[in-house]
Each structure stands twice: as C-alpha cells, then as structure tokens.
Short mmCIF file of C-alpha atoms in Angstrom, two decimals:
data_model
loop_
_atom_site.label_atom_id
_atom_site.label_comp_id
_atom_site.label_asym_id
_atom_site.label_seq_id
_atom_site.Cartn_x
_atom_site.Cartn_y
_atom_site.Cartn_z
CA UNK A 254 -40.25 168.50 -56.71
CA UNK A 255 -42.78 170.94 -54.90
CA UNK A 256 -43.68 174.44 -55.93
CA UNK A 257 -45.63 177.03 -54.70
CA UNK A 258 -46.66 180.01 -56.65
CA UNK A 259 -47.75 183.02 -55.11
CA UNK A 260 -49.30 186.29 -56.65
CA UNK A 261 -47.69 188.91 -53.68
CA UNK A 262 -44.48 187.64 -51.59
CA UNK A 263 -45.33 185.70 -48.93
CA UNK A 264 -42.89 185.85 -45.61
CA UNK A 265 -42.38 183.77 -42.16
CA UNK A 266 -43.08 180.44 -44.08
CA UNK A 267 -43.55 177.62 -41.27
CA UNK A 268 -43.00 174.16 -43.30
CA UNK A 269 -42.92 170.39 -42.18
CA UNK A 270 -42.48 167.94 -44.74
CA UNK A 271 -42.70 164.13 -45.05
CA UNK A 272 -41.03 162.84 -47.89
CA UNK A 273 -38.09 161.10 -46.85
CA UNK A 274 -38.58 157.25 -47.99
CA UNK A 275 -39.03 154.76 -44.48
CA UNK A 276 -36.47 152.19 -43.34
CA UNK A 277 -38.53 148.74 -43.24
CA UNK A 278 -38.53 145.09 -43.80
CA UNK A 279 -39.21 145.63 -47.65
CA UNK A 280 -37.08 149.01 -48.27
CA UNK A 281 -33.82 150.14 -47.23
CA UNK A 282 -32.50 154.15 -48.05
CA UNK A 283 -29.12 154.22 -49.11
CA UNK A 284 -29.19 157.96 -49.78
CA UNK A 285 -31.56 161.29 -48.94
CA UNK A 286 -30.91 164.94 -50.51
CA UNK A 287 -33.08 167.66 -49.56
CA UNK A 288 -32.72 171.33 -51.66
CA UNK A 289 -34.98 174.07 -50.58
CA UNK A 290 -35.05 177.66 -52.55
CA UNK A 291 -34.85 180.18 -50.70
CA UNK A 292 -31.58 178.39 -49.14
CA UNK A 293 -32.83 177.64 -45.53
CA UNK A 294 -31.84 175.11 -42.95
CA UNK A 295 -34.12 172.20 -42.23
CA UNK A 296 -33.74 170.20 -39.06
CA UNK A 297 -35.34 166.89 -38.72
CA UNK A 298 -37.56 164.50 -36.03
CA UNK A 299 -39.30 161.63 -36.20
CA UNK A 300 -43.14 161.30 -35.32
CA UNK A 301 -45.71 159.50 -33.32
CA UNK A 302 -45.89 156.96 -36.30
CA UNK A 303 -42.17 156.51 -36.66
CA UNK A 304 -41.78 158.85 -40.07
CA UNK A 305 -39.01 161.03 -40.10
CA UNK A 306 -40.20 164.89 -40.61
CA UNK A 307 -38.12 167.91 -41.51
CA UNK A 308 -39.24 171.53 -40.70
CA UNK A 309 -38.31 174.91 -41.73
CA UNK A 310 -38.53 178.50 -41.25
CA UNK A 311 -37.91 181.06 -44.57
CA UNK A 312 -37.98 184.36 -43.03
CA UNK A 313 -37.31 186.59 -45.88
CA UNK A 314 -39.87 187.83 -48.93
CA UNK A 315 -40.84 185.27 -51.61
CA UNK A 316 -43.03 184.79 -54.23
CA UNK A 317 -41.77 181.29 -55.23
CA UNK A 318 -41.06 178.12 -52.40
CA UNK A 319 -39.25 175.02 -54.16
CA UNK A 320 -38.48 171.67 -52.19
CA UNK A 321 -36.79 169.25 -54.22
CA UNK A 322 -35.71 166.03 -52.94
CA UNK A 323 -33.46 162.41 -54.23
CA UNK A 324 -33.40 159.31 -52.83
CA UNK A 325 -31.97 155.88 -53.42
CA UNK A 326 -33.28 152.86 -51.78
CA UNK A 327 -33.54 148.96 -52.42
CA UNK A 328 -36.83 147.63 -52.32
CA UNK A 329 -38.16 143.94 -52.23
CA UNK A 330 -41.37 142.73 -52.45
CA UNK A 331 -43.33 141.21 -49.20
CA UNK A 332 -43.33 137.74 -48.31
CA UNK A 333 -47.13 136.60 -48.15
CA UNK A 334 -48.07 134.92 -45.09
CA UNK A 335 -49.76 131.79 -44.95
CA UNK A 336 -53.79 131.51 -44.64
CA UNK A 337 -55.29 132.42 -41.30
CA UNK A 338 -58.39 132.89 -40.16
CA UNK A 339 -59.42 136.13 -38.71
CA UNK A 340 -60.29 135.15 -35.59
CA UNK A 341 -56.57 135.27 -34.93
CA UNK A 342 -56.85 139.19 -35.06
CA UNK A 343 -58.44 139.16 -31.72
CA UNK A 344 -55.07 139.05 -29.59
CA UNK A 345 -53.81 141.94 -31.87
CA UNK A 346 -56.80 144.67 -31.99
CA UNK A 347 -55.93 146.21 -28.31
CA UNK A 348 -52.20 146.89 -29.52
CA UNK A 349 -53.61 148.87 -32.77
CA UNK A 350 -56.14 150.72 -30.97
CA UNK A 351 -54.94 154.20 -33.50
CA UNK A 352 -55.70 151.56 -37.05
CA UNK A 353 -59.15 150.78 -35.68
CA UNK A 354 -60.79 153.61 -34.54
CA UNK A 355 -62.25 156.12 -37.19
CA UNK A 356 -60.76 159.44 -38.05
CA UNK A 357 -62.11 162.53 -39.30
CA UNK A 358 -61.49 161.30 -42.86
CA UNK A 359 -62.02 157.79 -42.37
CA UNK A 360 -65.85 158.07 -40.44
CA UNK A 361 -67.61 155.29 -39.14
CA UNK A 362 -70.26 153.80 -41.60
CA UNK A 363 -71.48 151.05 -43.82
CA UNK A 364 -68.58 151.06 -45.63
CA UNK A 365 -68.99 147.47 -46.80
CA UNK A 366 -72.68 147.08 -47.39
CA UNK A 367 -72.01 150.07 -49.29
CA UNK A 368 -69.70 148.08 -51.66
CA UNK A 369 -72.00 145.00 -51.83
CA UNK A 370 -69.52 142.76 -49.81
CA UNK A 371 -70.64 140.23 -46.57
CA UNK A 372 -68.89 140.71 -43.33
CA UNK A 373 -65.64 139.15 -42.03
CA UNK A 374 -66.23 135.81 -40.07
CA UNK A 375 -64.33 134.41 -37.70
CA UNK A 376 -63.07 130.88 -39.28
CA UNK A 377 -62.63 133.13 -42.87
CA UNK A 378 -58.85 133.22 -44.43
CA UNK A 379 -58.54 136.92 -43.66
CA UNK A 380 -55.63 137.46 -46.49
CA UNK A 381 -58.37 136.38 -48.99
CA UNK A 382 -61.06 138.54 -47.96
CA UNK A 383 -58.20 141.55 -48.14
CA UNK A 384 -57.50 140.67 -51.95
CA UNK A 385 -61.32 140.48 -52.07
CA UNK A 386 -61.67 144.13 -51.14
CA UNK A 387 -59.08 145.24 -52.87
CA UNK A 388 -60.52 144.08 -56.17
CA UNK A 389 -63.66 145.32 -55.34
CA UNK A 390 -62.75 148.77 -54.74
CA UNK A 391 -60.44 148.83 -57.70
CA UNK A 392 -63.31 147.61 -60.38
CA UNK A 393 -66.02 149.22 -58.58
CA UNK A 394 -64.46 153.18 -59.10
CA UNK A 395 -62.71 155.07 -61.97
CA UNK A 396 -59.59 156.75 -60.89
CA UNK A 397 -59.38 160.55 -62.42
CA UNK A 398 -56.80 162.71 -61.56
CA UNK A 399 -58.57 165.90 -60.54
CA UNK A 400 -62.24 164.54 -59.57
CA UNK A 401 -61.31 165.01 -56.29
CA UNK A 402 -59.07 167.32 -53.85
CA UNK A 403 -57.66 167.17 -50.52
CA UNK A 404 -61.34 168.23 -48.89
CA UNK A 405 -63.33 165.52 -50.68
CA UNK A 406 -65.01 163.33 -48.13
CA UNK A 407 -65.35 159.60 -48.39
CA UNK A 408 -68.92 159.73 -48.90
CA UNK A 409 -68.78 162.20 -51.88
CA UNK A 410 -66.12 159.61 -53.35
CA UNK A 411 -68.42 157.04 -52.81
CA UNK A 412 -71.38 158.65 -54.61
CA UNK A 413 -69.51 160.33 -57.64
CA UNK A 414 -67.49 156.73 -57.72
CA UNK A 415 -64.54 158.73 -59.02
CA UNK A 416 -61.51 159.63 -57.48
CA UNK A 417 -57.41 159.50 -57.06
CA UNK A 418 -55.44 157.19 -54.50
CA UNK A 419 -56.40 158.98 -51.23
CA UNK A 420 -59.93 157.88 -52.27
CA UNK A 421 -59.61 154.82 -52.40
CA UNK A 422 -57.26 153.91 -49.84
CA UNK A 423 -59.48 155.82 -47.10
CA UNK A 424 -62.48 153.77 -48.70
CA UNK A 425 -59.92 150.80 -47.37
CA UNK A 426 -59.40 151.84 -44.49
CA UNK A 427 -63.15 152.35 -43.50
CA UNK A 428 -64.31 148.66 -44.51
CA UNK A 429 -61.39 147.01 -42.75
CA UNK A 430 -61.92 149.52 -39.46
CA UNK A 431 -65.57 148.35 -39.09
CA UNK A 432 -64.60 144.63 -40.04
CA UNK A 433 -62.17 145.41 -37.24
CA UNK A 434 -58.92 144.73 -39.20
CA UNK A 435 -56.46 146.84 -37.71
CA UNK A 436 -54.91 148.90 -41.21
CA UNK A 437 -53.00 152.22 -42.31
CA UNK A 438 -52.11 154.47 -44.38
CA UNK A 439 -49.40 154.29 -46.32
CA UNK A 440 -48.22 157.16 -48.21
CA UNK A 441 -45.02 157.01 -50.92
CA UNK A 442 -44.49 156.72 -54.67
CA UNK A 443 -44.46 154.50 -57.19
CA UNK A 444 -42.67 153.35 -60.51
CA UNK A 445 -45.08 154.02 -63.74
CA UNK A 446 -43.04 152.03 -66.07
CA UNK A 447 -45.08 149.12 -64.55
CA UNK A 448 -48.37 150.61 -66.39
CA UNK A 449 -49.39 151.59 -62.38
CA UNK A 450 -51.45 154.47 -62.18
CA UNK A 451 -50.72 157.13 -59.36
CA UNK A 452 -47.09 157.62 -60.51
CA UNK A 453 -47.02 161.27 -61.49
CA UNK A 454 -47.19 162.18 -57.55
CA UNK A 455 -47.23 161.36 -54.58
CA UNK A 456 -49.24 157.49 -54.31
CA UNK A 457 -51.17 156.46 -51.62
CA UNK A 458 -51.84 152.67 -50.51
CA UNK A 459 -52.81 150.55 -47.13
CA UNK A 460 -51.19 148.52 -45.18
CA UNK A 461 -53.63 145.92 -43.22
CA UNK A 462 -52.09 143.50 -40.16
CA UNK A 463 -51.97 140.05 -40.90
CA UNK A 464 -51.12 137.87 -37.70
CA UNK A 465 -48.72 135.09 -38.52
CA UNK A 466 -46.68 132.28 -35.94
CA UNK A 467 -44.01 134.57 -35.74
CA UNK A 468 -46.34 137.69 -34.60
CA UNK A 469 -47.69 139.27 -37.73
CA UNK A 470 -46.58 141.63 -40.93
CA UNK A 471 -48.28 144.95 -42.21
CA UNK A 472 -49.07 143.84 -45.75
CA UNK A 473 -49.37 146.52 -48.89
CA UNK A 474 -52.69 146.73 -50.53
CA UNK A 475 -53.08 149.22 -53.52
CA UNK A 476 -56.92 149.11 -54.25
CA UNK A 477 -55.98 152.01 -57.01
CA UNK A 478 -54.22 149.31 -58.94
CA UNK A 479 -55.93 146.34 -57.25
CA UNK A 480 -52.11 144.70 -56.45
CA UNK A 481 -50.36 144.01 -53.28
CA UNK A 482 -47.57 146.48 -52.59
CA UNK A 483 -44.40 144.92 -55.07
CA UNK A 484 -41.35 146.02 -55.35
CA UNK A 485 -41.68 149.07 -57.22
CA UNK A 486 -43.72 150.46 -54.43
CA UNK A 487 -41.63 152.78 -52.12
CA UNK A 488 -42.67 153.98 -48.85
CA UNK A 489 -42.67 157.58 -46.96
CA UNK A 490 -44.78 156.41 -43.66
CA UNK A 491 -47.97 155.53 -42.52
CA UNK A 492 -50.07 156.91 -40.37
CA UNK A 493 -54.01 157.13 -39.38
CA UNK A 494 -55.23 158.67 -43.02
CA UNK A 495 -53.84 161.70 -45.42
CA UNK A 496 -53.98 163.79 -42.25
CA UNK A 497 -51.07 162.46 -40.31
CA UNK A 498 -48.81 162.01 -43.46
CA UNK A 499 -49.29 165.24 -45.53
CA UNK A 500 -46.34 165.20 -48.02
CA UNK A 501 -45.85 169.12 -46.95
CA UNK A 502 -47.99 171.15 -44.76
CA UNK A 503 -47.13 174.82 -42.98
CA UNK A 504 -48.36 178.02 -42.51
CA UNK A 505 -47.33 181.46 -44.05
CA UNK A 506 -47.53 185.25 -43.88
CA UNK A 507 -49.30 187.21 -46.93
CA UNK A 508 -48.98 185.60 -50.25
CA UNK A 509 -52.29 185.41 -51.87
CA UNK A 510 -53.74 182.46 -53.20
CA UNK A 511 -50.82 180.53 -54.24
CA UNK A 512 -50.70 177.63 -56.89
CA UNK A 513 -49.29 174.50 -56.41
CA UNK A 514 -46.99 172.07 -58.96
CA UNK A 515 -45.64 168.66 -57.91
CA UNK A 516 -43.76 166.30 -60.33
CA UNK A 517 -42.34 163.06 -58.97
CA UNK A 518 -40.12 160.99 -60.77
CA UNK A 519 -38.94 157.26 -60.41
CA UNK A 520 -36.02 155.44 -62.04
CA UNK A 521 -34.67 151.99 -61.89
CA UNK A 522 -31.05 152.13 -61.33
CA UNK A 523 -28.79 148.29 -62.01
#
C-alpha cells in the first residue's frame, strides 16, 4: 500500500507504477489486483527491461492518492550453476552492454579497492568471488532504515557505511561493472518471517550473469542479507539501478509538500 499526503489538493496527477511481481524461471503470478483511490483507470505496458508498468491520470482535486495492490505467485529457489571461471564472461559482455556500463547512480570508480577486495582473474570460479562480495558488503555496512534517501549517492553510502537495500545493491553493482560482470538491479519484496531485513517495503537485490553449458542464468544476490535470492524472495523487475525501476514515480499539479507512507506485507499461503 502507497500513500501520499498532501497539505492543499493536488490535481492532474500523472502516475506510472512498477509493482506488479515478474514472470521468470524462479516465480510464476497466479493473480494481480490493483485499487487506486480516487477510482481511476490504469492501463498497462511493458518496458525496455521487460517489467510490466501501469499508468494513470486522476484529474479531479485530492489531497490523499492511495495505490494498493495483491498478488499471488509461486516462487522456487535458483538452481546454482556449476563452477566457472570468469574468463567465460567474455562471449557474454557485448550482449549486456546496458549491465556494464555505469549509470548516474552506479558511477565509475574504485569500487573494489574501496572494499579491500583483489580483482577478478581470468581462471577464478566467478560464482565464488560473487558470494565473496556479497559477504563483504553485507559485514562491511550497517543497514538503518532512514540513514539514507532516494538522493544519497554511492559515495556518501560508502563513507557514512550506513544505509538501506538500494545502498548496497548499487555498491554491487559498481564492483561487478568495473570487474566487468555484467549485473542488475532487481527490485521486489521479501518475506520477514525469515529474520530478512528489508521486509517492511519495497527490497532491493542484484542479479549478476553467470555463463553456464546451456548459455547462462541471472543469479540473486542480496548483499543486505548476505544470501542468494531463495524462495521467499519475489521479484518486480530489473533494470540498470533504482532509476529504471521506481516502485511509483509521476508528476502532479499543486499539492504542497506531500508525505509519503508505504507498508508492504508478505504471507505464506499452503
């Protein structure tokens, strides 16, 4: 559930939203509700990265914008592919040109001398090295809901060394770009009864190509709680960083400063 507050009524409220769980390997959706007050009609497309996006117009005067959504899906966790040396990336990196090349919120830098970690070679198991990272950038920060906000940059995460999920999955990102591992971001939800952290909203994760004998997998990383993606990890999309998966992002006529409240909840159903 999403809520905006707003001090005056806002009108013409422009809206696209990303929240409807993927269709994958791992993860299918058996069921999708979507409730918006005021009552508009949403119609629906899917993006560049393959996530399906719905958009809306609420013409009339508001003070309050509620999106509520369900969803059912099945979700098993990833096979792990066998041990392969990185080299074997090599045939891959022209066909991921978008998961290499740095983004406004994933810059280029010395993203892994930062975190006291050698560089990828050639004849190295690359699926080790990944859990390698992923350790390290779990132990090496405290997570802290509300240390940082959508505008933090990676290097102010990296200093203060506290953050949420986006922090550390763009901090991700950055090593494996410059170790030239294509890898994504991966933006969805996830079950706390599992003592995860990142469960009271939206979570965010990676996703890092592995090449295998029958072509390759994207395999889940969650450097928040140092764990490949399991089952009770459920996916919305993936895309560059934060930027290209937004949960909900529009524009608006008058309003004020408006205040924002999102509570996510997940279930296990037999």
């Amino acid at each position: 559930i999403t809520t905006y507050h707003y001090p005056q009524a806002a009108s013409d409220s422009f809206n696209e939203l990303r929240l409807q769980p993927a269709q994958t390997a791992t993860q299918s959706l058996l069921g999708f509700q979507l409730y918006i007050d005021p009552d508009t009609a949403a119609t629906s497309h899917t993006d560049y990265f393959g996530m399906t996006v719905h958009s809306f117009h609420v013409r009339k005067p508001h003070s309050t914008l509620r999106v509520e959504t369900h969803a059912v899906v099945v979700t098993h966790a990833a096979a792990l592919p066998l041990p392969i040396p990185a080299r074997s990336l090599e045939p891959h990196r022209n066909r991921f040109y978008d998961y290499l090349e740095p983004t406004e919120r994933v810059p280029h830098g010395a993203w892994t001398a930062t975190l006291e970690l050698p560089d990828l070679q050639a004849d190295e198991d690359l699926l080790e090295y990944l859990r390698a990272l992923n350790t390290r950038i779990r132990t090496g920060f405290e997570y802290a809901p509300g240390a940082t906000g959508v505008g933090t940059t990676l290097t102010e995460f990296v200093a203060g060394r506290t953050g949420v999920c986006q922090d550390y999955a763009h901090l991700m990102l950055a090593v494996c770009r410059e170790q030239r591992i294509p890898a994504r971001y991966v933006s969805g939800y996830i079950y706390a009864g599992r003592e995860f952290v990142g469960a009271g909203a939206t979570h965010a994760w990676v996703e890092c190509f592995v090449p295998s004998d029958e072509g390759g997998v994207w395999l889940g990383f969650d450097p928040t709680n140092g764990v490949l993606q399991t089952e009770y990890h459920i996916i919305i999309g993936w895309g560059r960083d934060y930027n290209d998966v937004a949960p909900m992002k529009g524009s608006r006529r008058g309003g004020g400063a408006e205040t924002l409240e999102v509570a996510v909840s997940v279930q296990v159903q037999q």
